[in-house]
Structure formats: structure tokens, C-alpha cells
Amino acid sequence: MSTTSAQPENLMEAIVSLAKRRGFVFQSSEIYGGLNGFFDYGPLGVELKKNIRDCWWNDMVRRRDDVVGIETSIIMHPKVWQASGHVAGFTDPLVDCKVSKQRYRADQLYFAAVVVEGNTIGYVSVLESERTQEELQEAADKLKRKKAVQGQLAPIVGKDMTEAKPEEIALIPSPATGEPGSLTPPRAFNMMFETYVGALRDESAVSYLRPETAQGMFVDFKNVVDTGRVKLPFGIAQIGKSFRNEITPRNYIFRSREFEQMEMEYFIHEDADWKAAHDGWIEWCRQWLLSIGLPESHLSLYAHPKEKLAFYSKGTVDIMFKYPFGVQELWGIAARGNYDLTQHATASGVPQMFFDEPTKKKFTPHVIEPAVGVDRIFLAVLCSAYAEEEVADEKGNKEKRTVLRLSPRIAPLKMAVFPLLKNKPELVARAEALYKKLKRKYAVFYDETGAIGKRYRRQDEIGTPWCVTIDFETIEKDGSFTLRERDSMQQKRVTEADLFALLDEQIY
Ligand code: GAP
């Protein structure tokens, strides 16, 4: 068999379509028209997501001696969010269009003055994309033609709306209407979802859905120290839902309003070499992403510039992923000093100290925080695994196959079991017996309908690494099966013991 493999130009469209068709991701409340920024995970999606979570939990918590896990409540005391700074400062800059009622994140709305021979003839605006600069240029050319102005257009300097001078705001056109005059100056919009706890609906009952899981680890720090027999350095990890009322949720599940985070707070001695600990965790996170199959070529690091860091932050590095819509943050690794514990100690009046036996010192530990979104990993995995191939069989007949090259560690189904023919009871009985045995330990699938080639294709499309076929040789000769590998499409004969050994080695 020969193959040519490629990713389609409209990769996101292909992924969204496959995810819906095969039950990975659905729009939330679809029958009511959907709800922007919310998604559901279907039968295969939920398995893939669970596998991502389980791999992280096993590697981050169970297989380490220095990290413990917790699960804290989604709604916490409102004072938590005052102390953490979220009530005052968890905001994105928002711009309204008073005519269309559209809302934009100011740092995603770009504008430029259109200058011809030293005269500003107007302004153009576009929403941030992979082509922001080109689109601004095109819009400027169009404005110049529309106004029939002769002369040389000055180079276009794109800025985002947070950089607009007050006198420029009224001159910048709204992307919705194309006309100036309707955009408001940027204002801080708090992204926390508010709710009320208890029967009263007044200010005293206001609470928040957590916008990050991290505060749970800080608030429970003392409980873990008092009960967990931990010694520095040690980490507290948590997986759970977080909620942010994003102004512009976009790029499918990349930026949504309800998402899942996997965060770990790694507490270190106040005198420890924080840079070494930070670097160590950046590399750990990178290696972990490679271990679940993300290609190294798609990963890069971005160090936040010093002047953009919060005052308490010693440094933040993001692991970036090359998504089809651009290189974007996947995993943030922040060195946060002892800011969070100090804030909670001050606000609650309960000291958040650690007595370090070896140094006989009592102090507030510093923290390194790797924080990642499950949904973003899920999307990165789909984006890098998806391929469309033209395959030719031995007779030279060509056909298209869609394949998800998922790592066996996270593939929703690990193996599919087929009897060669469904009308041969002895084949079916043997296949069913094997299926039941495999199913006790692994997520496997049984399929007896259609030609074998078709059954392979159905599994390729959902990323099942192996298919095993029970044929006449199984029954009449040595009991061996045909094992077919997804990526190479190679087949070989194996025993039942070989199958279990393969799964045991590859799925961990
Ligand atoms: N405790 C630190 C913290 O929450 P963050 O950079 O705001 O830091 C951490 O979020 C990670 O959570 C991000 O790197 C991203 O993977 C994920 N994330 C954040 N906002 C998200 C959203 N609206 N939708 C999906 N994932 C999101």
C-alpha cells in the first residue's frame, strides 16, 4: 500500500465537522440554537478528555512523591476572590459599539490611521487574526480609493484599541458598521460569573463561579500541610472546571466560557533557587505534552516581558502551540513568589506559614504554578493528529482515508475487534470472547458490520491505534489474530498474550 498524507487547508473546519459527526464535541444546547462559549463533549470526546486528565493526574500526582491532589469547591467564599485580587482586577478591556450593540475585547480590535502625503484621511479597523496587518493594509487601500485621494500611502501602523488616544476613538470605525462614531473608550470588564448563595438575592449573598482552580490550592494550603505530611518542596494539584465570562469566546473550544483546568502549585523554600524550579517545570510540562503525542515542531516558548508582569511575579513562560489559527498559549508556567499565600494570610488573619525542619525556619513558601486547560490540549491534540491521506491498495485502487494519529495513551478507543464475517458463528463467538476480555481493562470496540476495509476506515477516523481481526486461521490453525496498525496500516499475526503485552506497554 502507498500513501500520501496531508492536512487540509481548512483544518479547523475539517476538525469541527469530524468532531460533530463522530461524537467528540457538540455545541451546548444545540437544539435551542447553542450558547456562545459553551460546549458539550460526546461519547468519544468524553473518553479522549478523560484520558488526557488521567495521564496528567497519573504523571503529575500518583507517579511523583512530591505532589498531592485535592478537589475544592467551585463556589468559594467571596473573600477568597477579594484577597486574590480577582474582584478588583480580573478584567479584560471592553469596547462597545453603541449602534450594533456588539462588544469587543479592546486588545483584539486593531486600528490604523490612513495617512496620504502627510494628511490623515481617516481610520480603519479590523479584528485580530492571523492577517491583522494585511487586512489593515487592504482596508486602508480601499479607503484611499473610496475617497479618491491621490498620492503615496504612508506605511500602516496597526495598534490595538487599548493604545487609542481619546481623540482617536470617535474617528475609528466600528468593525460591525464600518462607520466611525459608535465605539466607546475601553473600560475594564470583570470576567467572573456572579451568582447568589442562599435564599437572599442581595449584595451580601453575591458569590462567584471560580475563574481558576488555583485559589483552591492556596486556601487549602494549611489543611494539606497539617494533614499531608509534606515537606518542601511539594506541590498541590487539582483538575476542575473554571468559568470566565469571556467577552469574545472564539476559536471553537480554545477560548470558552466554561472550561477545565489542570493546575499545580509547587511550593518551594523562600531561599530556594526559584529560577531552577521554574525552568524545571517548564521542561517537565513540555516533555509531558510530547508524551501524549504533540509534535515538538508545534511547540515553542514565550517568556512574558518583565514590564508586562504583575508586580509580584518573578517570571512567566507560556508553552505555545501552533494552532491552525495561529501560535497561541497552551500552558502557562508562572513564578508567583509568595504573593497568594501572603494575601490570604492578611485577609483571613490565619498565618500561612511553613516550618521547615531542615533549616528550622518558619516562612511563607514561594510558588511555581504550571496551569493548563484540558480543552486547549484536546484541541491541540486534534489539530496535530488530523490527516487526510490518499491510499492505494495492492491493485492500485486509490481512496481517501481520514486518520487521527492519536497517541495510544489518549486515544478514546484503544482497539477494535472484528470477526472477519458476521455470518460465521465460530468467528463471532471467538471475537466476542476476546472483546469481553479486553473490555475488562481497556476501552475497546466491537464491530461486525461491513467490509473489513470499511471497518478499518471507521476506526482510523476516530484514532483507534489497532484493529484485530478474527479469521479462519484463528479458528482452524493456531488461534492467532491479524493485528492491523493504524498509522502504517501494516498487518501481522499475533497471539492473545501479544495483544495484552502491547496494550500494557503502550497505555500508561
Ligand atoms: N491560575 C493561573 C491561570 O488560571 P491562565 O493563563 O489564566 O492562568 C491557565 O489560565 C490556562 O487555562 C491557560 O493557559 C489555558 O490553557 C486555560 N484557559 C484559560 N482561559 C481559558 C478559556 N477561556 N478557555 C479555555 N481554556 C482557557
Short mmCIF file of C-alpha atoms in Angstrom, two decimals, residues 250-437:
data_model
loop_
_atom_site.label_atom_id
_atom_site.label_comp_id
_atom_site.label_asym_id
_atom_site.label_seq_id
_atom_site.Cartn_x
_atom_site.Cartn_y
_atom_site.Cartn_z
CA ARG A 250 -13.62 32.10 19.95
CA ASN A 251 -11.70 29.54 18.01
CA TYR A 252 -14.03 26.71 18.96
CA ILE A 253 -13.06 25.19 22.33
CA PHE A 254 -9.83 27.23 22.53
CA ARG A 255 -11.40 30.12 24.41
CA SER A 256 -14.70 29.23 26.02
CA ARG A 257 -16.68 30.44 28.99
CA GLU A 258 -16.76 27.12 30.81
CA PHE A 259 -13.58 25.07 30.59
CA GLU A 260 -11.47 22.70 32.57
CA GLN A 261 -8.09 23.44 34.12
CA MET A 262 -5.29 21.26 35.41
CA GLU A 263 -3.21 23.34 37.79
CA MET A 264 -0.46 22.61 40.26
CA GLU A 265 1.05 24.90 42.89
CA TYR A 266 4.61 23.87 43.66
CA PHE A 267 5.75 25.35 46.97
CA ILE A 268 9.44 25.99 47.43
CA HIS A 269 11.65 27.34 50.21
CA GLU A 270 11.80 31.14 50.27
CA ASP A 271 15.58 30.90 49.75
CA ALA A 272 15.36 28.25 47.02
CA ASP A 273 16.61 28.88 43.51
CA TRP A 274 13.21 29.77 42.02
CA LYS A 275 14.64 30.08 38.51
CA ALA A 276 15.90 26.49 38.57
CA ALA A 277 12.50 25.29 39.83
CA HIS A 278 10.71 27.35 37.17
CA ASP A 279 12.94 26.05 34.37
CA GLY A 280 12.48 22.52 35.66
CA TRP A 281 8.71 22.76 35.49
CA ILE A 282 8.74 24.33 32.03
CA GLU A 283 10.70 21.35 30.76
CA TRP A 284 8.52 18.88 32.65
CA CYS A 285 5.39 20.34 31.03
CA ARG A 286 6.98 20.30 27.57
CA GLN A 287 8.02 16.67 27.96
CA TRP A 288 4.55 15.76 29.17
CA LEU A 289 2.96 17.28 26.06
CA LEU A 290 5.36 15.25 23.91
CA SER A 291 4.43 12.12 25.89
CA ILE A 292 0.80 12.43 24.85
CA GLY A 293 1.78 12.81 21.22
CA LEU A 294 2.00 16.54 20.47
CA PRO A 295 4.74 17.13 17.89
CA GLU A 296 7.80 19.06 19.03
CA SER A 297 7.63 21.14 15.83
CA HIS A 298 4.35 22.70 17.04
CA LEU A 299 5.63 23.75 20.48
CA SER A 300 7.53 26.90 21.39
CA LEU A 301 8.19 29.01 24.49
CA TYR A 302 7.16 32.59 25.11
CA ALA A 303 8.65 34.48 28.06
CA HIS A 304 6.40 37.35 29.18
CA PRO A 305 8.32 40.64 29.04
CA LYS A 306 9.31 41.90 32.51
CA GLU A 307 7.36 45.16 32.12
CA LYS A 308 4.09 43.27 31.50
CA LEU A 309 4.36 41.05 34.58
CA ALA A 310 2.28 41.66 37.72
CA PHE A 311 4.39 43.37 40.42
CA TYR A 312 4.72 40.18 42.49
CA SER A 313 5.59 37.92 39.57
CA LYS A 314 9.17 36.81 39.08
CA GLY A 315 8.57 35.42 35.60
CA THR A 316 6.02 33.67 33.40
CA VAL A 317 6.75 31.43 30.44
CA ASP A 318 3.98 30.08 28.22
CA ILE A 319 4.27 26.92 26.20
CA MET A 320 2.77 27.94 22.89
CA PHE A 321 1.13 25.64 20.35
CA LYS A 322 0.86 26.19 16.62
CA TYR A 323 -2.95 26.02 16.16
CA PRO A 324 -4.43 26.46 12.66
CA PHE A 325 -5.49 29.99 13.71
CA GLY A 326 -2.03 30.97 14.96
CA VAL A 327 0.56 30.29 17.63
CA GLN A 328 -1.30 30.57 20.94
CA GLU A 329 -0.84 29.96 24.66
CA LEU A 330 -1.37 26.38 25.72
CA TRP A 331 0.26 26.15 29.15
CA GLY A 332 1.35 28.99 31.43
CA ILE A 333 4.14 28.40 33.96
CA ALA A 334 4.35 31.26 36.44
CA ALA A 335 6.75 32.02 39.30
CA ARG A 336 4.43 33.88 41.68
CA GLY A 337 6.66 34.48 44.71
CA ASN A 338 4.67 34.21 47.96
CA TYR A 339 2.00 36.68 46.86
CA ASP A 340 -1.06 34.43 47.05
CA LEU A 341 -0.38 32.88 50.47
CA THR A 342 0.53 36.30 51.88
CA GLN A 343 -2.70 37.80 50.54
CA HIS A 344 -4.80 35.07 52.13
CA ALA A 345 -2.90 35.29 55.41
CA THR A 346 -3.58 39.02 55.59
CA ALA A 347 -7.23 38.80 54.53
CA SER A 348 -8.17 35.81 56.70
CA GLY A 349 -5.93 36.56 59.66
CA VAL A 350 -4.75 32.94 59.55
CA PRO A 351 -0.96 32.70 59.08
CA GLN A 352 0.04 30.69 56.01
CA MET A 353 3.48 29.64 57.15
CA PHE A 354 5.57 26.54 56.82
CA PHE A 355 8.04 25.30 59.39
CA ASP A 356 10.95 23.81 57.50
CA GLU A 357 12.56 21.17 59.70
CA PRO A 358 15.97 21.01 57.94
CA THR A 359 16.55 24.79 58.10
CA LYS A 360 14.49 25.32 61.31
CA LYS A 361 12.93 28.33 59.60
CA LYS A 362 9.29 29.42 59.56
CA PHE A 363 8.26 31.35 56.48
CA THR A 364 5.69 31.74 53.71
CA PRO A 365 6.78 29.48 50.83
CA HIS A 366 7.12 30.73 47.27
CA VAL A 367 5.29 29.03 44.44
CA ILE A 368 5.74 27.89 40.84
CA GLU A 369 2.42 27.40 39.07
CA PRO A 370 2.00 25.34 35.88
CA ALA A 371 -1.59 25.98 34.69
CA VAL A 372 -3.11 24.40 31.60
CA GLY A 373 -6.56 23.98 30.06
CA VAL A 374 -7.78 20.47 29.22
CA ASP A 375 -9.87 21.78 26.35
CA ARG A 376 -6.86 23.53 24.82
CA ILE A 377 -4.85 20.32 24.98
CA PHE A 378 -7.82 18.46 23.46
CA LEU A 379 -7.88 20.91 20.54
CA ALA A 380 -4.10 20.82 20.10
CA VAL A 381 -4.25 17.04 20.01
CA LEU A 382 -6.95 17.01 17.32
CA CYS A 383 -5.18 19.68 15.26
CA SER A 384 -1.90 17.81 15.14
CA ALA A 385 -3.39 14.32 14.79
CA TYR A 386 -5.74 15.00 11.88
CA ALA A 387 -4.60 13.92 8.41
CA GLU A 388 -6.23 13.14 5.11
CA GLU A 389 -4.49 10.56 3.01
CA GLU A 390 -4.77 9.10 -0.40
CA VAL A 391 -4.17 5.40 -0.09
CA ALA A 392 -3.64 2.95 -2.88
CA ASP A 393 -4.17 -0.76 -2.30
CA GLU A 394 -2.15 -3.60 -3.88
CA LYS A 395 -4.31 -3.31 -7.01
CA GLY A 396 -3.57 0.41 -7.25
CA ASN A 397 -7.14 1.50 -6.42
CA LYS A 398 -7.00 4.89 -4.73
CA GLU A 399 -9.22 6.07 -1.94
CA LYS A 400 -9.25 8.79 0.68
CA ARG A 401 -8.76 7.95 4.31
CA THR A 402 -9.14 10.35 7.21
CA VAL A 403 -6.96 9.42 10.13
CA LEU A 404 -6.44 10.75 13.63
CA ARG A 405 -2.91 9.86 14.62
CA LEU A 406 -3.63 9.93 18.35
CA SER A 407 -1.16 8.60 20.86
CA PRO A 408 -2.40 5.26 22.29
CA ARG A 409 -2.14 6.91 25.73
CA ILE A 410 -5.06 9.18 25.00
CA ALA A 411 -6.95 7.58 22.08
CA PRO A 412 -10.64 7.23 23.09
CA LEU A 413 -10.69 3.60 21.94
CA LYS A 414 -7.57 1.52 22.23
CA MET A 415 -8.52 -1.37 19.99
CA ALA A 416 -11.34 -2.57 17.75
CA VAL A 417 -12.23 -6.25 17.45
CA PHE A 418 -13.72 -7.65 14.25
CA PRO A 419 -14.88 -11.11 13.25
CA LEU A 420 -13.97 -11.45 9.57
CA LEU A 421 -17.55 -12.46 8.71
CA LYS A 422 -20.63 -11.92 10.80
CA ASN A 423 -22.47 -14.99 9.49
CA LYS A 424 -19.87 -17.46 10.79
CA PRO A 425 -20.86 -18.19 14.40
CA GLU A 426 -17.43 -19.62 15.35
CA LEU A 427 -15.70 -16.39 14.24
CA VAL A 428 -18.26 -14.23 16.03
CA ALA A 429 -18.05 -16.28 19.23
CA ARG A 430 -14.23 -16.03 19.35
CA ALA A 431 -14.33 -12.30 18.57
CA GLU A 432 -16.92 -11.65 21.27
CA ALA A 433 -14.89 -13.59 23.82
CA LEU A 434 -11.76 -11.59 23.05
CA TYR A 435 -13.73 -8.33 23.09
CA LYS A 436 -15.17 -9.08 26.53
CA LYS A 437 -11.75 -9.96 27.92
#
